[in-house]
């Protein structure tokens, strides 16, 4: 190998090393924020789809098709709309990232909670719950960042007991599917039934001094199975 080719090879390997280091420097939470705020807007920046696995993407939004191609098709559908997405709160529980967002479509505001599961630094699974709100300040007014990570275990246990008691005492609660937490924030994902209609209920708790100070709730009707765009269920 001549000197010029050697230099080019070293330069190429160095660039790969730098890209790998930069990828590791970006947290999973940062990837989720970029995906939501850049791709789910009127002027879609799809470069952030690099954080979604090409090999596996399990979709639980029943209005979207499965895999990465399904996500791209869903973005194609949204591309005709005037939308804007702002992440209000984001936190991690091991390989899960939970994002609470405010989304605007024209003059309609929606409160959304997304859950993303990661494998090898890439998104491989997604759940969400969406509800239209009249007051866009509904999800503001309290801390947006985790302040005390050491409280995670106690706060998660507090909500586990709270939901367990709900299931026993409240006949609308069918099943709890997931509880995720970091510090003061705990998300519970449950299935409920009201007036013979099944709903997904996301409850995001803010815990302060071992007490529930605030609960943000999103209740979304579960789509009839014949209309599902994927076979993964809401949960």
PDB file of C-alpha atoms in Angstrom:
ATOM      1  CA  UNK A   1       0.000   0.000   0.000  1.00  0.00           C
ATOM      2  CA  UNK A   2       1.446   3.366  -1.000  1.00  0.00           C
ATOM      3  CA  UNK A   3       1.614   6.309   1.410  1.00  0.00           C
ATOM      4  CA  UNK A   4      -1.426   8.102  -0.044  1.00  0.00           C
ATOM      5  CA  UNK A   5      -3.662   5.029   0.277  1.00  0.00           C
ATOM      6  CA  UNK A   6      -2.394   4.486   3.819  1.00  0.00           C
ATOM      7  CA  UNK A   7      -3.337   8.041   4.790  1.00  0.00           C
ATOM      8  CA  UNK A   8      -6.798   7.644   3.240  1.00  0.00           C
ATOM      9  CA  UNK A   9      -7.346   4.375   5.098  1.00  0.00           C
ATOM     10  CA  UNK A  10      -6.310   5.903   8.424  1.00  0.00           C
ATOM     11  CA  UNK A  11      -8.568   8.900   7.780  1.00  0.00           C
ATOM     12  CA  UNK A  12     -11.530   6.639   7.002  1.00  0.00           C
ATOM     13  CA  UNK A  13     -11.012   4.508  10.111  1.00  0.00           C
ATOM     14  CA  UNK A  14     -10.648   7.633  12.236  1.00  0.00           C
ATOM     15  CA  UNK A  15     -13.931   9.021  10.937  1.00  0.00           C
ATOM     16  CA  UNK A  16     -15.685   5.760  11.803  1.00  0.00           C
ATOM     17  CA  UNK A  17     -14.193   5.895  15.290  1.00  0.00           C
ATOM     18  CA  UNK A  18     -15.395   9.473  15.781  1.00  0.00           C
ATOM     19  CA  UNK A  19     -18.910   8.594  14.570  1.00  0.00           C
ATOM     20  CA  UNK A  20     -19.048   5.668  16.983  1.00  0.00           C
ATOM     21  CA  UNK A  21     -17.904   7.843  19.895  1.00  0.00           C
ATOM     22  CA  UNK A  22     -20.475  10.517  19.014  1.00  0.00           C
ATOM     23  CA  UNK A  23     -23.261   7.923  18.858  1.00  0.00           C
ATOM     24  CA  UNK A  24     -22.368   6.695  22.331  1.00  0.00           C
ATOM     25  CA  UNK A  25     -22.352  10.242  23.638  1.00  0.00           C
ATOM     26  CA  UNK A  26     -26.018  10.683  22.685  1.00  0.00           C
ATOM     27  CA  UNK A  27     -28.330   9.265  25.344  1.00  0.00           C
ATOM     28  CA  UNK A  28     -31.423   7.259  24.486  1.00  0.00           C
ATOM     29  CA  UNK A  29     -33.515  10.125  25.868  1.00  0.00           C
ATOM     30  CA  UNK A  30     -31.837  12.570  23.496  1.00  0.00           C
ATOM     31  CA  UNK A  31     -32.546  10.252  20.571  1.00  0.00           C
ATOM     32  CA  UNK A  32     -36.232  10.114  21.482  1.00  0.00           C
ATOM     33  CA  UNK A  33     -36.487  13.888  21.848  1.00  0.00           C
ATOM     34  CA  UNK A  34     -34.860  14.395  18.448  1.00  0.00           C
ATOM     35  CA  UNK A  35     -37.085  11.776  16.815  1.00  0.00           C
ATOM     36  CA  UNK A  36     -40.296  13.292  18.165  1.00  0.00           C
ATOM     37  CA  UNK A  37     -39.442  16.958  17.713  1.00  0.00           C
ATOM     38  CA  UNK A  38     -37.772  16.661  14.304  1.00  0.00           C
ATOM     39  CA  UNK A  39     -39.682  13.910  12.506  1.00  0.00           C
ATOM     40  CA  UNK A  40     -43.172  14.618  13.867  1.00  0.00           C
ATOM     41  CA  UNK A  41     -43.381  18.187  12.620  1.00  0.00           C
ATOM     42  CA  UNK A  42     -44.587  19.935   9.490  1.00  0.00           C
ATOM     43  CA  UNK A  43     -41.052  20.096   8.040  1.00  0.00           C
ATOM     44  CA  UNK A  44     -40.037  16.519   8.714  1.00  0.00           C
ATOM     45  CA  UNK A  45     -36.369  15.829   9.305  1.00  0.00           C
ATOM     46  CA  UNK A  46     -36.166  12.104   8.686  1.00  0.00           C
ATOM     47  CA  UNK A  47     -32.443  11.858   9.344  1.00  0.00           C
ATOM     48  CA  UNK A  48     -33.386  11.034  12.959  1.00  0.00           C
ATOM     49  CA  UNK A  49     -34.878   7.739  11.766  1.00  0.00           C
ATOM     50  CA  UNK A  50     -31.319   6.424  12.016  1.00  0.00           C
ATOM     51  CA  UNK A  51     -32.111   5.850  15.705  1.00  0.00           C
ATOM     52  CA  UNK A  52     -34.812   3.322  14.732  1.00  0.00           C
ATOM     53  CA  UNK A  53     -33.704  -0.238  14.036  1.00  0.00           C
ATOM     54  CA  UNK A  54     -33.912  -1.390  10.421  1.00  0.00           C
ATOM     55  CA  UNK A  55     -34.227  -5.021  11.512  1.00  0.00           C
ATOM     56  CA  UNK A  56     -36.965  -4.807  14.154  1.00  0.00           C
ATOM     57  CA  UNK A  57     -39.525  -2.167  15.068  1.00  0.00           C
ATOM     58  CA  UNK A  58     -42.574  -3.468  16.945  1.00  0.00           C
ATOM     59  CA  UNK A  59     -45.423  -0.978  16.688  1.00  0.00           C
ATOM     60  CA  UNK A  60     -48.266  -0.819  19.254  1.00  0.00           C
ATOM     61  CA  UNK A  61     -49.946   2.259  17.805  1.00  0.00           C
ATOM     62  CA  UNK A  62     -52.808   0.422  16.146  1.00  0.00           C
ATOM     63  CA  UNK A  63     -53.195   3.095  13.473  1.00  0.00           C
ATOM     64  CA  UNK A  64     -49.670   2.458  12.117  1.00  0.00           C
ATOM     65  CA  UNK A  65     -48.229  -0.524  10.312  1.00  0.00           C
ATOM     66  CA  UNK A  66     -45.428  -2.616  11.773  1.00  0.00           C
ATOM     67  CA  UNK A  67     -41.665  -2.255  11.290  1.00  0.00           C
ATOM     68  CA  UNK A  68     -39.669   0.763  10.159  1.00  0.00           C
ATOM     69  CA  UNK A  69     -41.437   0.836   6.791  1.00  0.00           C
ATOM     70  CA  UNK A  70     -44.699   1.224   8.694  1.00  0.00           C
ATOM     71  CA  UNK A  71     -43.283   4.178  10.621  1.00  0.00           C
ATOM     72  CA  UNK A  72     -42.177   5.805   7.363  1.00  0.00           C
ATOM     73  CA  UNK A  73     -45.641   5.260   5.877  1.00  0.00           C
ATOM     74  CA  UNK A  74     -47.200   6.859   8.964  1.00  0.00           C
ATOM     75  CA  UNK A  75     -44.892   9.868   8.570  1.00  0.00           C
ATOM     76  CA  UNK A  76     -45.947  10.070   4.909  1.00  0.00           C
ATOM     77  CA  UNK A  77     -49.554  10.311   6.111  1.00  0.00           C
ATOM     78  CA  UNK A  78     -48.647  13.048   8.616  1.00  0.00           C
ATOM     79  CA  UNK A  79     -46.605  15.012   6.068  1.00  0.00           C
ATOM     80  CA  UNK A  80     -49.734  16.670   4.696  1.00  0.00           C
ATOM     81  CA  UNK A  81     -50.695  18.051   8.103  1.00  0.00           C
ATOM     82  CA  UNK A  82     -49.614  21.191   9.959  1.00  0.00           C
ATOM     83  CA  UNK A  83     -48.184  19.587  13.098  1.00  0.00           C
ATOM     84  CA  UNK A  84     -45.702  20.488  15.793  1.00  0.00           C
ATOM     85  CA  UNK A  85     -44.413  18.380  18.681  1.00  0.00           C
ATOM     86  CA  UNK A  86     -42.751  19.542  21.891  1.00  0.00           C
ATOM     87  CA  UNK A  87     -41.378  17.135  24.494  1.00  0.00           C
ATOM     88  CA  UNK A  88     -42.236  18.374  27.987  1.00  0.00           C
ATOM     89  CA  UNK A  89     -40.813  15.563  30.097  1.00  0.00           C
ATOM     90  CA  UNK A  90     -38.571  12.614  29.278  1.00  0.00           C
ATOM     91  CA  UNK A  91     -37.026   9.963  31.516  1.00  0.00           C
ATOM     92  CA  UNK A  92     -35.475   6.515  31.295  1.00  0.00           C
ATOM     93  CA  UNK A  93     -36.105   3.220  33.055  1.00  0.00           C
ATOM     94  CA  UNK A  94     -33.305   0.870  32.008  1.00  0.00           C
ATOM     95  CA  UNK A  95     -33.771   0.339  28.238  1.00  0.00           C
ATOM     96  CA  UNK A  96     -37.117   2.175  28.127  1.00  0.00           C
ATOM     97  CA  UNK A  97     -37.588   5.889  27.412  1.00  0.00           C
ATOM     98  CA  UNK A  98     -40.825   7.634  28.348  1.00  0.00           C
ATOM     99  CA  UNK A  99     -41.716  10.977  26.766  1.00  0.00           C
ATOM    100  CA  UNK A 100     -44.620  13.257  27.661  1.00  0.00           C
ATOM    101  CA  UNK A 101     -45.361  15.598  24.783  1.00  0.00           C
ATOM    102  CA  UNK A 102     -47.666  18.347  23.651  1.00  0.00           C
ATOM    103  CA  UNK A 103     -48.559  18.067  19.976  1.00  0.00           C
ATOM    104  CA  UNK A 104     -50.413  20.571  17.843  1.00  0.00           C
ATOM    105  CA  UNK A 105     -52.282  19.711  14.670  1.00  0.00           C
ATOM    106  CA  UNK A 106     -53.681  22.907  13.169  1.00  0.00           C
ATOM    107  CA  UNK A 107     -55.542  24.442  16.151  1.00  0.00           C
ATOM    108  CA  UNK A 108     -56.001  21.161  18.024  1.00  0.00           C
ATOM    109  CA  UNK A 109     -53.701  20.230  20.903  1.00  0.00           C
ATOM    110  CA  UNK A 110     -52.979  16.678  21.969  1.00  0.00           C
ATOM    111  CA  UNK A 111     -51.437  15.281  25.116  1.00  0.00           C
ATOM    112  CA  UNK A 112     -49.281  12.270  24.225  1.00  0.00           C
ATOM    113  CA  UNK A 113     -47.150   9.822  26.159  1.00  0.00           C
ATOM    114  CA  UNK A 114     -44.760   7.666  24.130  1.00  0.00           C
ATOM    115  CA  UNK A 115     -42.769   4.678  25.330  1.00  0.00           C
ATOM    116  CA  UNK A 116     -39.735   3.483  23.375  1.00  0.00           C
ATOM    117  CA  UNK A 117     -37.733   0.327  24.033  1.00  0.00           C
ATOM    118  CA  UNK A 118     -34.092   0.192  22.968  1.00  0.00           C
ATOM    119  CA  UNK A 119     -31.749  -2.633  22.007  1.00  0.00           C
ATOM    120  CA  UNK A 120     -28.109  -1.913  21.191  1.00  0.00           C
ATOM    121  CA  UNK A 121     -28.770   1.849  21.242  1.00  0.00           C
ATOM    122  CA  UNK A 122     -31.600   1.613  18.666  1.00  0.00           C
ATOM    123  CA  UNK A 123     -35.387   1.830  19.057  1.00  0.00           C
ATOM    124  CA  UNK A 124     -37.024  -1.564  18.535  1.00  0.00           C
ATOM    125  CA  UNK A 125     -40.498  -1.114  20.059  1.00  0.00           C
ATOM    126  CA  UNK A 126     -43.017   1.690  20.553  1.00  0.00           C
ATOM    127  CA  UNK A 127     -46.218   2.284  22.515  1.00  0.00           C
ATOM    128  CA  UNK A 128     -48.241   5.487  22.856  1.00  0.00           C
ATOM    129  CA  UNK A 129     -51.479   6.972  24.134  1.00  0.00           C
ATOM    130  CA  UNK A 130     -53.081  10.142  22.766  1.00  0.00           C
ATOM    131  CA  UNK A 131     -55.840  12.424  24.000  1.00  0.00           C
ATOM    132  CA  UNK A 132     -57.102  15.766  22.711  1.00  0.00           C
ATOM    133  CA  UNK A 133     -56.953  18.563  25.308  1.00  0.00           C
ATOM    134  CA  UNK A 134     -58.510  22.021  25.404  1.00  0.00           C
ATOM    135  CA  UNK A 135     -55.968  23.637  27.721  1.00  0.00           C
ATOM    136  CA  UNK A 136     -52.454  23.394  26.276  1.00  0.00           C
ATOM    137  CA  UNK A 137     -50.979  24.323  29.683  1.00  0.00           C
ATOM    138  CA  UNK A 138     -52.532  21.217  31.214  1.00  0.00           C
ATOM    139  CA  UNK A 139     -49.255  19.308  31.384  1.00  0.00           C
ATOM    140  CA  UNK A 140     -47.069  22.190  32.591  1.00  0.00           C
ATOM    141  CA  UNK A 141     -46.495  23.740  36.009  1.00  0.00           C
ATOM    142  CA  UNK A 142     -44.352  21.097  37.718  1.00  0.00           C
ATOM    143  CA  UNK A 143     -40.693  20.042  37.376  1.00  0.00           C
ATOM    144  CA  UNK A 144     -39.778  18.620  33.992  1.00  0.00           C
ATOM    145  CA  UNK A 145     -36.555  16.837  34.969  1.00  0.00           C
ATOM    146  CA  UNK A 146     -35.750  14.014  37.373  1.00  0.00           C
ATOM    147  CA  UNK A 147     -34.279  15.544  40.513  1.00  0.00           C
ATOM    148  CA  UNK A 148     -33.864  12.571  42.847  1.00  0.00           C
ATOM    149  CA  UNK A 149     -33.016   9.280  41.129  1.00  0.00           C
ATOM    150  CA  UNK A 150     -32.498   7.605  44.505  1.00  0.00           C
ATOM    151  CA  UNK A 151     -36.263   7.753  45.077  1.00  0.00           C
ATOM    152  CA  UNK A 152     -37.040   5.582  42.032  1.00  0.00           C
ATOM    153  CA  UNK A 153     -37.502   2.230  43.775  1.00  0.00           C
ATOM    154  CA  UNK A 154     -39.698   3.582  46.572  1.00  0.00           C
ATOM    155  CA  UNK A 155     -41.830   5.618  44.189  1.00  0.00           C
ATOM    156  CA  UNK A 156     -42.300   2.682  41.811  1.00  0.00           C
ATOM    157  CA  UNK A 157     -43.369   0.470  44.731  1.00  0.00           C
ATOM    158  CA  UNK A 158     -45.792   3.170  45.901  1.00  0.00           C
ATOM    159  CA  UNK A 159     -47.533   3.195  42.527  1.00  0.00           C
ATOM    160  CA  UNK A 160     -47.475  -0.595  42.219  1.00  0.00           C
ATOM    161  CA  UNK A 161     -49.458  -0.778  45.455  1.00  0.00           C
ATOM    162  CA  UNK A 162     -51.735   2.072  44.348  1.00  0.00           C
ATOM    163  CA  UNK A 163     -52.569   0.328  41.058  1.00  0.00           C
ATOM    164  CA  UNK A 164     -52.926  -3.067  42.760  1.00  0.00           C
ATOM    165  CA  UNK A 165     -55.509  -1.586  45.132  1.00  0.00           C
ATOM    166  CA  UNK A 166     -57.259   0.076  42.172  1.00  0.00           C
ATOM    167  CA  UNK A 167     -57.601  -3.252  40.371  1.00  0.00           C
ATOM    168  CA  UNK A 168     -59.103  -4.832  43.504  1.00  0.00           C
ATOM    169  CA  UNK A 169     -61.461  -1.981  44.432  1.00  0.00           C
ATOM    170  CA  UNK A 170     -62.287  -0.407  41.060  1.00  0.00           C
ATOM    171  CA  UNK A 171     -64.008  -2.808  38.674  1.00  0.00           C
ATOM    172  CA  UNK A 172     -63.128  -0.606  35.694  1.00  0.00           C
ATOM    173  CA  UNK A 173     -59.476  -1.667  35.943  1.00  0.00           C
ATOM    174  CA  UNK A 174     -58.908  -4.887  33.995  1.00  0.00           C
ATOM    175  CA  UNK A 175     -55.131  -5.251  34.067  1.00  0.00           C
ATOM    176  CA  UNK A 176     -51.919  -3.317  34.593  1.00  0.00           C
ATOM    177  CA  UNK A 177     -49.447  -3.956  31.780  1.00  0.00           C
ATOM    178  CA  UNK A 178     -46.448  -1.836  32.719  1.00  0.00           C
ATOM    179  CA  UNK A 179     -44.997   0.409  35.413  1.00  0.00           C
ATOM    180  CA  UNK A 180     -41.907   2.450  34.545  1.00  0.00           C
ATOM    181  CA  UNK A 181     -40.147   4.988  36.746  1.00  0.00           C
ATOM    182  CA  UNK A 182     -37.214   7.286  37.280  1.00  0.00           C
ATOM    183  CA  UNK A 183     -36.983   9.490  40.349  1.00  0.00           C
ATOM    184  CA  UNK A 184     -40.182  11.435  40.964  1.00  0.00           C
ATOM    185  CA  UNK A 185     -41.903  10.249  37.768  1.00  0.00           C
ATOM    186  CA  UNK A 186     -43.782   6.958  37.531  1.00  0.00           C
ATOM    187  CA  UNK A 187     -45.822   5.824  34.519  1.00  0.00           C
ATOM    188  CA  UNK A 188     -48.530   3.201  34.827  1.00  0.00           C
ATOM    189  CA  UNK A 189     -50.022   1.589  31.710  1.00  0.00           C
ATOM    190  CA  UNK A 190     -53.355  -0.125  32.330  1.00  0.00           C
ATOM    191  CA  UNK A 191     -56.322  -1.527  30.491  1.00  0.00           C
ATOM    192  CA  UNK A 192     -59.749  -0.399  31.727  1.00  0.00           C
ATOM    193  CA  UNK A 193     -63.362  -0.921  30.728  1.00  0.00           C
ATOM    194  CA  UNK A 194     -66.075   1.708  30.964  1.00  0.00           C
ATOM    195  CA  UNK A 195     -69.602   1.352  29.541  1.00  0.00           C
ATOM    196  CA  UNK A 196     -68.514  -1.856  27.782  1.00  0.00           C
ATOM    197  CA  UNK A 197     -65.727  -0.012  25.959  1.00  0.00           C
ATOM    198  CA  UNK A 198     -62.070  -0.960  26.446  1.00  0.00           C
ATOM    199  CA  UNK A 199     -59.536   1.813  26.895  1.00  0.00           C
ATOM    200  CA  UNK A 200     -55.799   2.121  27.369  1.00  0.00           C
ATOM    201  CA  UNK A 201     -55.117   4.313  30.396  1.00  0.00           C
ATOM    202  CA  UNK A 202     -51.727   5.937  30.879  1.00  0.00           C
ATOM    203  CA  UNK A 203     -51.229   7.588  34.273  1.00  0.00           C
ATOM    204  CA  UNK A 204     -48.069   9.619  34.804  1.00  0.00           C
ATOM    205  CA  UNK A 205     -47.516  10.264  38.497  1.00  0.00           C
ATOM    206  CA  UNK A 206     -45.372  12.973  40.032  1.00  0.00           C
ATOM    207  CA  UNK A 207     -44.302  11.897  43.528  1.00  0.00           C
ATOM    208  CA  UNK A 208     -43.075  14.319  46.166  1.00  0.00           C
ATOM    209  CA  UNK A 209     -42.018  13.232  49.656  1.00  0.00           C
ATOM    210  CA  UNK A 210     -43.623   9.796  49.203  1.00  0.00           C
ATOM    211  CA  UNK A 211     -46.967  11.351  48.252  1.00  0.00           C
ATOM    212  CA  UNK A 212     -48.743  11.554  44.900  1.00  0.00           C
ATOM    213  CA  UNK A 213     -48.736  15.263  44.102  1.00  0.00           C
ATOM    214  CA  UNK A 214     -49.973  15.118  40.507  1.00  0.00           C
ATOM    215  CA  UNK A 215     -51.368  12.603  38.026  1.00  0.00           C
ATOM    216  CA  UNK A 216     -51.560  13.255  34.280  1.00  0.00           C
ATOM    217  CA  UNK A 217     -54.020  10.863  32.661  1.00  0.00           C
ATOM    218  CA  UNK A 218     -54.476   9.902  29.030  1.00  0.00           C
ATOM    219  CA  UNK A 219     -57.378   7.626  28.147  1.00  0.00           C
ATOM    220  CA  UNK A 220     -57.589   6.300  24.598  1.00  0.00           C
ATOM    221  CA  UNK A 221     -60.253   4.004  23.206  1.00  0.00           C
ATOM    222  CA  UNK A 222     -58.767   0.753  21.920  1.00  0.00           C
ATOM    223  CA  UNK A 223     -59.427   0.398  18.216  1.00  0.00           C
ATOM    224  CA  UNK A 224     -61.657  -2.484  17.103  1.00  0.00           C
ATOM    225  CA  UNK A 225     -59.432  -5.398  16.110  1.00  0.00           C
ATOM    226  CA  UNK A 226     -60.762  -5.492  12.539  1.00  0.00           C
ATOM    227  CA  UNK A 227     -59.279  -2.004  12.050  1.00  0.00           C
ATOM    228  CA  UNK A 228     -55.816  -2.711  13.486  1.00  0.00           C
ATOM    229  CA  UNK A 229     -52.934  -1.853  11.151  1.00  0.00           C
ATOM    230  CA  UNK A 230     -50.641  -4.282  13.001  1.00  0.00           C
ATOM    231  CA  UNK A 231     -51.113  -7.444  15.101  1.00  0.00           C
ATOM    232  CA  UNK A 232     -49.149  -6.415  18.194  1.00  0.00           C
ATOM    233  CA  UNK A 233     -52.097  -5.207  20.334  1.00  0.00           C
ATOM    234  CA  UNK A 234     -52.225  -1.899  22.206  1.00  0.00           C
ATOM    235  CA  UNK A 235     -50.058  -3.340  24.985  1.00  0.00           C
TER     236      UNK A 235
END
